[in-house]
Amino acid sequence: MDVTGCDAVFAGSIPEFYDEYLVPLIFEPYAEDLARRVANLAPAQVLEIAAGTGVVTRAVARALPGPVDLVATDLNQAMLDHAEAVGAVRPVRWQQADALRLPFADASFDVVACQFGVMFFPDTARAFAEARRALRPGGTLLFNVWDRIEENEFADIVTHTLADVYREDPPRFLARTPHGHADLNVFVKDLAKAGFTAAPHCETITARSRAASAHVPALAYCQGTPLRSEIEERAGADLAEATAACAAAIAQRCGPGPVDGRIQAHVISIENV
C-alpha cells in the first residue's frame, strides 16, 4: 500500500484549517468512538501514531481514568506543534516519530492506536510490525480507516466537482489516499505479514457530518488537506475559485443553509497474542 510523498505532507496553513474545519466535520465522532475503545481496554501505557492535530489524543485523555502514560506521535512536526499548543486535559508526551521506525523499546505499550493514519503509510505491513513490536503481549492495536469515497458524501462531491473544474488533470487526493484503502482484506493480510496471529475484529460505523453551511466542508477539504497542494499546482481556477465551486456543489445537493452528509469508516482491532 503506497502513496505519493506529497499525500502525507500537512504543512503551512493546513494544520490550522484541518483542526478548525475538518476535525469537527468528520473526525470528532470517530475520535470519541476510538477513545471509548481505548479506555475499555484499561491500559497503563498508550501510544498514538499519526496523531495529527490531536483530536484522538484529547478524546483519549478525557476518556482514560486515573494515571495513564499517553504518548502521541506524528511524522509531521507542524501537526504536532499545533496539537501541543492546543493541549489536553492530562499530560501528554508529544513526539515526532515515523510509524515505520518507532523510537520505542519492545513491549512498551498496552495499546497502540491510530485514527485515519494507516492509509498514509508507505509500507503498512512494516508499520503494523513496528506497532506489534512496541506492544506488550496481550496488548491491542486499534485503528480506523475511511470507507469508499462513495460512502462519504462531502468528499465525493468535492472530488467530482474538482474533476469538472480541472478536466485535464483532476486532483485525486481524496479518492486516492483517505478513501483509497477501504478493502479490509488488504489490512488483514498486512497484519498477518506483520506477525499478528490473532483474528482481527472489524466493524463498520456510519455517522453524519454536519456543518453550518456548504462553505465549511468545501473549505475543510480544499484547504485543510493535501488536496490544497494539488489545487495550487494546477492551472486555471485558483484555490479560492475551486473552494467556491465545491461549496456551490454541496449547497446544490444539500441545501443553502446548514448541511448534513453521510460519513462511513471501518474500525479494526487486533490483539498481540
mmCIF file of C-alpha atoms in Angstrom:
data_model
loop_
_atom_site.group_PDB
_atom_site.id
_atom_site.type_symbol
_atom_site.label_atom_id
_atom_site.label_comp_id
_atom_site.label_asym_id
_atom_site.label_seq_id
_atom_site.Cartn_x
_atom_site.Cartn_y
_atom_site.Cartn_z
ATOM 1 C CA MET A 1 0.000 0.000 0.000
ATOM 2 C CA ASP A 2 1.874 3.032 -1.252
ATOM 3 C CA VAL A 3 1.029 6.720 -1.540
ATOM 4 C CA THR A 4 2.860 9.612 -3.111
ATOM 5 C CA GLY A 5 5.127 11.573 -0.795
ATOM 6 C CA CYS A 6 3.088 14.782 -1.021
ATOM 7 C CA ASP A 7 -0.031 12.975 0.233
ATOM 8 C CA ALA A 8 1.498 12.744 3.707
ATOM 9 C CA VAL A 9 2.611 16.395 3.916
ATOM 10 C CA PHE A 10 0.450 18.543 6.211
ATOM 11 C CA ALA A 11 2.355 21.817 6.402
ATOM 12 C CA GLY A 12 1.942 25.572 6.023
ATOM 13 C CA SER A 13 -1.570 26.676 6.970
ATOM 14 C CA ILE A 14 -3.034 23.166 6.535
ATOM 15 C CA PRO A 15 -2.822 22.189 10.253
ATOM 16 C CA GLU A 16 -4.872 25.233 11.311
ATOM 17 C CA PHE A 17 -7.547 24.700 8.626
ATOM 18 C CA TYR A 18 -7.532 20.969 9.384
ATOM 19 C CA ASP A 19 -8.138 21.479 13.096
ATOM 20 C CA GLU A 20 -10.667 24.290 12.760
ATOM 21 C CA TYR A 21 -12.798 22.836 9.971
ATOM 22 C CA LEU A 22 -12.061 19.179 9.214
ATOM 23 C CA VAL A 23 -11.806 17.901 12.798
ATOM 24 C CA PRO A 24 -15.350 18.879 13.870
ATOM 25 C CA LEU A 25 -16.714 17.989 10.432
ATOM 26 C CA ILE A 26 -15.606 14.349 10.190
ATOM 27 C CA PHE A 27 -13.016 13.344 12.804
ATOM 28 C CA GLU A 28 -14.618 14.054 16.178
ATOM 29 C CA PRO A 29 -17.318 11.315 16.085
ATOM 30 C CA TYR A 30 -14.740 8.656 15.286
ATOM 31 C CA ALA A 31 -12.256 10.071 17.789
ATOM 32 C CA GLU A 32 -14.795 9.677 20.580
ATOM 33 C CA ASP A 33 -15.516 6.126 19.419
ATOM 34 C CA LEU A 34 -11.824 5.206 19.317
ATOM 35 C CA ALA A 35 -11.224 6.797 22.730
ATOM 36 C CA ARG A 36 -14.017 4.721 24.299
ATOM 37 C CA ARG A 37 -12.476 1.579 22.841
ATOM 38 C CA VAL A 38 -9.055 2.502 24.215
ATOM 39 C CA ALA A 39 -10.489 3.244 27.660
ATOM 40 C CA ASN A 40 -12.369 -0.080 27.710
ATOM 41 C CA LEU A 41 -9.017 -1.858 27.447
ATOM 42 C CA ALA A 42 -7.895 -0.260 30.747
ATOM 43 C CA PRO A 43 -4.313 0.405 29.581
ATOM 44 C CA ALA A 44 -1.474 1.802 31.661
ATOM 45 C CA GLN A 45 0.614 2.961 28.671
ATOM 46 C CA VAL A 46 -0.883 4.189 25.387
ATOM 47 C CA LEU A 47 0.881 5.102 22.159
ATOM 48 C CA GLU A 48 -0.901 7.013 19.428
ATOM 49 C CA ILE A 49 0.655 7.098 15.981
ATOM 50 C CA ALA A 50 -0.260 9.579 13.230
ATOM 51 C CA ALA A 51 -1.878 11.752 15.908
ATOM 52 C CA GLY A 52 -2.276 14.770 13.627
ATOM 53 C CA THR A 53 -3.553 17.808 15.495
ATOM 54 C CA GLY A 54 -4.530 15.682 18.490
ATOM 55 C CA VAL A 55 -8.274 15.098 18.199
ATOM 56 C CA VAL A 56 -7.950 11.459 19.323
ATOM 57 C CA THR A 57 -5.266 12.343 21.862
ATOM 58 C CA ARG A 58 -7.603 14.804 23.551
ATOM 59 C CA ALA A 59 -10.515 12.337 23.446
ATOM 60 C CA VAL A 60 -8.358 9.549 24.918
ATOM 61 C CA ALA A 61 -7.051 11.917 27.607
ATOM 62 C CA ARG A 62 -10.638 12.651 28.634
ATOM 63 C CA ALA A 63 -11.772 9.006 28.496
ATOM 64 C CA LEU A 64 -8.939 7.360 30.425
ATOM 65 C CA PRO A 65 -9.415 7.020 34.185
ATOM 66 C CA GLY A 66 -6.583 7.513 36.627
ATOM 67 C CA PRO A 67 -2.886 7.879 35.829
ATOM 68 C CA VAL A 68 -2.008 6.623 32.353
ATOM 69 C CA ASP A 69 1.112 7.360 30.306
ATOM 70 C CA LEU A 70 -0.018 8.807 26.973
ATOM 71 C CA VAL A 71 2.412 9.318 24.101
ATOM 72 C CA ALA A 72 1.222 10.963 20.865
ATOM 73 C CA THR A 73 3.392 10.880 17.746
ATOM 74 C CA ASP A 74 3.167 12.086 14.168
ATOM 75 C CA LEU A 75 5.513 12.307 11.211
ATOM 76 C CA ASN A 76 4.627 15.970 10.638
ATOM 77 C CA GLN A 77 6.135 18.282 13.243
ATOM 78 C CA ALA A 78 3.780 21.101 12.188
ATOM 79 C CA MET A 79 0.753 18.994 13.119
ATOM 80 C CA LEU A 80 2.301 18.063 16.484
ATOM 81 C CA ASP A 81 3.181 21.676 17.210
ATOM 82 C CA HIS A 82 -0.443 22.640 16.713
ATOM 83 C CA ALA A 83 -1.645 19.690 18.831
ATOM 84 C CA GLU A 84 0.713 20.565 21.674
ATOM 85 C CA ALA A 85 -0.342 24.207 21.553
ATOM 86 C CA VAL A 86 -3.992 23.158 21.974
ATOM 87 C CA GLY A 87 -3.028 20.699 24.714
ATOM 88 C CA ALA A 88 -5.077 18.076 26.573
ATOM 89 C CA VAL A 89 -6.674 17.571 29.986
ATOM 90 C CA ARG A 90 -3.833 15.319 31.165
ATOM 91 C CA PRO A 91 -0.088 15.300 30.481
ATOM 92 C CA VAL A 92 0.823 14.033 27.009
ATOM 93 C CA ARG A 93 4.277 13.352 25.609
ATOM 94 C CA TRP A 94 4.190 14.796 22.094
ATOM 95 C CA GLN A 95 6.948 13.281 19.974
ATOM 96 C CA GLN A 96 7.806 13.378 16.290
ATOM 97 C CA ALA A 97 8.135 9.820 15.007
ATOM 98 C CA ASP A 98 7.937 7.762 11.836
ATOM 99 C CA ALA A 99 5.423 4.927 12.202
ATOM 100 C CA LEU A 100 7.770 2.708 10.189
ATOM 101 C CA ARG A 101 10.633 3.276 12.677
ATOM 102 C CA LEU A 102 9.118 3.847 16.094
ATOM 103 C CA PRO A 103 11.701 5.121 18.610
ATOM 104 C CA PHE A 104 10.396 2.983 21.478
ATOM 105 C CA ALA A 105 11.622 -0.185 23.155
ATOM 106 C CA ASP A 106 9.976 -3.540 22.564
ATOM 107 C CA ALA A 107 6.851 -4.299 24.611
ATOM 108 C CA SER A 108 6.448 -0.710 25.868
ATOM 109 C CA PHE A 109 2.691 -0.160 25.451
ATOM 110 C CA ASP A 110 -0.627 -1.792 26.263
ATOM 111 C CA VAL A 111 -2.416 -0.087 23.365
ATOM 112 C CA VAL A 112 -1.240 1.353 20.071
ATOM 113 C CA ALA A 113 -3.962 3.475 18.458
ATOM 114 C CA CYS A 114 -4.161 5.228 15.106
ATOM 115 C CA GLN A 115 -7.006 7.303 13.682
ATOM 116 C CA PHE A 116 -7.158 7.551 9.883
ATOM 117 C CA GLY A 117 -3.392 7.354 9.536
ATOM 118 C CA VAL A 118 -2.617 3.923 8.130
ATOM 119 C CA MET A 119 -3.718 4.987 4.627
ATOM 120 C CA PHE A 120 -0.716 7.344 4.563
ATOM 121 C CA PHE A 121 1.923 4.749 5.467
ATOM 122 C CA PRO A 122 4.177 3.862 2.509
ATOM 123 C CA ASP A 123 4.546 0.310 3.903
ATOM 124 C CA THR A 124 1.541 -0.665 6.003
ATOM 125 C CA ALA A 125 2.805 -4.137 6.917
ATOM 126 C CA ARG A 126 6.036 -2.637 8.239
ATOM 127 C CA ALA A 127 4.106 -0.062 10.284
ATOM 128 C CA PHE A 128 1.949 -2.835 11.736
ATOM 129 C CA ALA A 129 5.097 -4.814 12.557
ATOM 130 C CA GLU A 130 6.503 -1.799 14.404
ATOM 131 C CA ALA A 131 3.242 -1.419 16.313
ATOM 132 C CA ARG A 132 3.348 -5.120 17.263
ATOM 133 C CA ARG A 133 6.952 -4.770 18.412
ATOM 134 C CA ALA A 134 6.021 -1.840 20.639
ATOM 135 C CA LEU A 135 3.034 -3.712 22.103
ATOM 136 C CA ARG A 136 3.251 -5.886 25.173
ATOM 137 C CA PRO A 137 1.935 -9.459 24.894
ATOM 138 C CA GLY A 138 -1.820 -9.188 25.257
ATOM 139 C CA GLY A 139 -1.772 -5.576 24.063
ATOM 140 C CA THR A 140 -4.048 -4.269 21.333
ATOM 141 C CA LEU A 141 -3.551 -2.441 18.052
ATOM 142 C CA LEU A 142 -6.624 -0.307 17.327
ATOM 143 C CA PHE A 143 -7.120 1.781 14.188
ATOM 144 C CA ASN A 144 -9.748 3.082 11.808
ATOM 145 C CA VAL A 145 -9.853 3.759 8.067
ATOM 146 C CA TRP A 146 -12.312 5.556 5.828
ATOM 147 C CA ASP A 147 -14.677 3.528 3.687
ATOM 148 C CA ARG A 148 -15.012 4.099 -0.077
ATOM 149 C CA ILE A 149 -15.426 7.700 -1.157
ATOM 150 C CA GLU A 150 -18.898 6.904 -2.463
ATOM 151 C CA GLU A 151 -19.935 6.277 1.158
ATOM 152 C CA ASN A 152 -18.628 9.700 2.268
ATOM 153 C CA GLU A 153 -20.859 12.330 0.751
ATOM 154 C CA PHE A 154 -18.970 15.616 1.045
ATOM 155 C CA ALA A 155 -15.631 14.100 -0.021
ATOM 156 C CA ASP A 156 -17.354 12.540 -3.038
ATOM 157 C CA ILE A 157 -18.992 15.824 -4.062
ATOM 158 C CA VAL A 158 -15.686 17.713 -3.743
ATOM 159 C CA THR A 159 -13.837 15.117 -5.830
ATOM 160 C CA HIS A 160 -16.425 15.129 -8.620
ATOM 161 C CA THR A 161 -16.626 18.923 -8.618
ATOM 162 C CA LEU A 162 -12.870 19.339 -8.926
ATOM 163 C CA ALA A 163 -12.885 16.829 -11.780
ATOM 164 C CA ASP A 164 -15.131 19.269 -13.645
ATOM 165 C CA VAL A 165 -13.035 22.295 -12.673
ATOM 166 C CA TYR A 166 -9.730 20.675 -13.737
ATOM 167 C CA ARG A 167 -10.846 18.384 -16.538
ATOM 168 C CA GLU A 168 -7.399 17.696 -17.979
ATOM 169 C CA ASP A 169 -5.796 16.752 -14.655
ATOM 170 C CA PRO A 170 -8.331 16.205 -11.844
ATOM 171 C CA PRO A 171 -6.986 16.352 -8.261
ATOM 172 C CA ARG A 172 -7.474 12.857 -6.841
ATOM 173 C CA PHE A 173 -6.021 13.059 -3.334
ATOM 174 C CA LEU A 174 -9.271 12.263 -1.505
ATOM 175 C CA ALA A 175 -10.132 9.248 -3.659
ATOM 176 C CA ARG A 176 -6.523 8.052 -3.837
ATOM 177 C CA THR A 177 -5.433 8.200 -0.210
ATOM 178 C CA PRO A 178 -8.005 8.835 2.555
ATOM 179 C CA HIS A 179 -10.683 6.866 0.704
ATOM 180 C CA GLY A 180 -8.477 4.672 -1.454
ATOM 181 C CA HIS A 181 -7.823 1.881 1.061
ATOM 182 C CA ALA A 182 -11.243 0.589 2.047
ATOM 183 C CA ASP A 183 -10.550 -3.076 1.238
ATOM 184 C CA LEU A 184 -10.309 -4.687 4.665
ATOM 185 C CA ASN A 185 -8.825 -7.867 3.184
ATOM 186 C CA VAL A 186 -5.652 -5.902 2.404
ATOM 187 C CA PHE A 187 -5.306 -4.862 6.039
ATOM 188 C CA VAL A 188 -5.960 -8.413 7.244
ATOM 189 C CA LYS A 189 -3.138 -9.654 5.005
ATOM 190 C CA ASP A 190 -0.783 -6.879 6.115
ATOM 191 C CA LEU A 191 -1.499 -7.621 9.780
ATOM 192 C CA ALA A 192 -0.562 -11.257 9.166
ATOM 193 C CA LYS A 193 2.618 -10.170 7.348
ATOM 194 C CA ALA A 194 3.439 -8.034 10.379
ATOM 195 C CA GLY A 195 3.366 -11.090 12.634
ATOM 196 C CA PHE A 196 -0.057 -10.776 14.233
ATOM 197 C CA THR A 197 -1.594 -14.218 14.653
ATOM 198 C CA ALA A 198 -4.974 -13.400 16.217
ATOM 199 C CA ALA A 199 -8.040 -12.749 14.084
ATOM 200 C CA PRO A 200 -8.760 -9.015 13.730
ATOM 201 C CA HIS A 201 -12.150 -7.623 14.685
ATOM 202 C CA CYS A 202 -13.610 -5.304 12.046
ATOM 203 C CA GLU A 203 -16.656 -3.069 12.418
ATOM 204 C CA THR A 204 -18.203 -0.536 10.024
ATOM 205 C CA ILE A 205 -19.560 2.648 11.591
ATOM 206 C CA THR A 206 -21.786 5.169 9.816
ATOM 207 C CA ALA A 207 -22.163 8.705 11.143
ATOM 208 C CA ARG A 208 -23.314 12.133 9.998
ATOM 209 C CA SER A 209 -21.122 15.054 9.008
ATOM 210 C CA ARG A 210 -22.755 18.398 9.822
ATOM 211 C CA ALA A 211 -21.756 21.995 9.183
ATOM 212 C CA ALA A 212 -23.324 25.445 9.411
ATOM 213 C CA SER A 213 -23.034 25.976 5.651
ATOM 214 C CA ALA A 214 -21.776 24.354 2.454
ATOM 215 C CA HIS A 215 -18.719 26.596 2.600
ATOM 216 C CA VAL A 216 -17.387 24.761 5.682
ATOM 217 C CA PRO A 217 -16.862 21.286 4.118
ATOM 218 C CA ALA A 218 -15.562 22.887 0.927
ATOM 219 C CA LEU A 219 -13.001 24.861 2.928
ATOM 220 C CA ALA A 220 -12.172 21.847 5.093
ATOM 221 C CA TYR A 221 -11.343 19.534 2.205
ATOM 222 C CA CYS A 222 -9.866 22.044 -0.251
ATOM 223 C CA GLN A 223 -7.696 23.939 2.228
ATOM 224 C CA GLY A 224 -7.302 21.630 5.251
ATOM 225 C CA THR A 225 -5.803 18.608 3.475
ATOM 226 C CA PRO A 226 -3.002 17.958 0.944
ATOM 227 C CA LEU A 227 -5.711 18.427 -1.705
ATOM 228 C CA ARG A 228 -4.789 22.097 -1.314
ATOM 229 C CA SER A 229 -1.346 21.481 -2.824
ATOM 230 C CA GLU A 230 -2.863 19.600 -5.765
ATOM 231 C CA ILE A 231 -5.229 22.502 -6.460
ATOM 232 C CA GLU A 232 -2.490 25.122 -6.183
ATOM 233 C CA GLU A 233 -0.287 23.199 -8.619
ATOM 234 C CA ARG A 234 -2.900 23.302 -11.382
ATOM 235 C CA ALA A 235 -3.525 25.969 -13.992
ATOM 236 C CA GLY A 236 -6.928 27.552 -14.318
ATOM 237 C CA ALA A 237 -9.089 28.101 -11.257
ATOM 238 C CA ASP A 238 -7.196 29.267 -8.198
ATOM 239 C CA LEU A 239 -7.697 27.903 -4.667
ATOM 240 C CA ALA A 240 -10.494 30.337 -3.783
ATOM 241 C CA GLU A 241 -12.353 29.615 -7.024
ATOM 242 C CA ALA A 242 -12.014 25.845 -6.574
ATOM 243 C CA THR A 243 -13.260 26.109 -2.986
ATOM 244 C CA ALA A 244 -16.227 28.219 -4.111
ATOM 245 C CA ALA A 245 -17.120 25.701 -6.825
ATOM 246 C CA CYS A 246 -17.137 22.895 -4.252
ATOM 247 C CA ALA A 247 -19.260 24.962 -1.863
ATOM 248 C CA ALA A 248 -21.782 25.625 -4.634
ATOM 249 C CA ALA A 249 -21.957 21.914 -5.496
ATOM 250 C CA ILE A 250 -22.509 20.935 -1.849
ATOM 251 C CA ALA A 251 -25.214 23.601 -1.492
ATOM 252 C CA GLN A 252 -26.919 22.360 -4.652
ATOM 253 C CA ARG A 253 -27.008 18.810 -3.240
ATOM 254 C CA CYS A 254 -27.668 19.571 0.434
ATOM 255 C CA GLY A 255 -29.374 22.962 0.500
ATOM 256 C CA PRO A 256 -28.307 26.591 1.074
ATOM 257 C CA GLY A 257 -28.344 26.513 4.895
ATOM 258 C CA PRO A 258 -26.835 24.003 7.337
ATOM 259 C CA VAL A 259 -25.641 20.847 5.568
ATOM 260 C CA ASP A 260 -25.659 17.211 6.623
ATOM 261 C CA GLY A 261 -23.845 14.370 4.851
ATOM 262 C CA ARG A 262 -23.139 10.693 5.362
ATOM 263 C CA ILE A 263 -19.684 9.525 6.505
ATOM 264 C CA GLN A 264 -18.588 5.920 6.956
ATOM 265 C CA ALA A 265 -15.468 4.229 8.278
ATOM 266 C CA HIS A 266 -14.134 0.857 9.439
ATOM 267 C CA VAL A 267 -12.662 0.217 12.895
ATOM 268 C CA ILE A 268 -10.163 -2.642 13.263
ATOM 269 C CA SER A 269 -8.676 -4.084 16.450
ATOM 270 C CA ILE A 270 -6.283 -6.989 16.941
ATOM 271 C CA GLU A 271 -4.627 -8.463 19.995
ATOM 272 C CA ASN A 272 -0.905 -9.163 20.184
ATOM 273 C CA VAL A 273 -1.084 -12.756 21.365
#
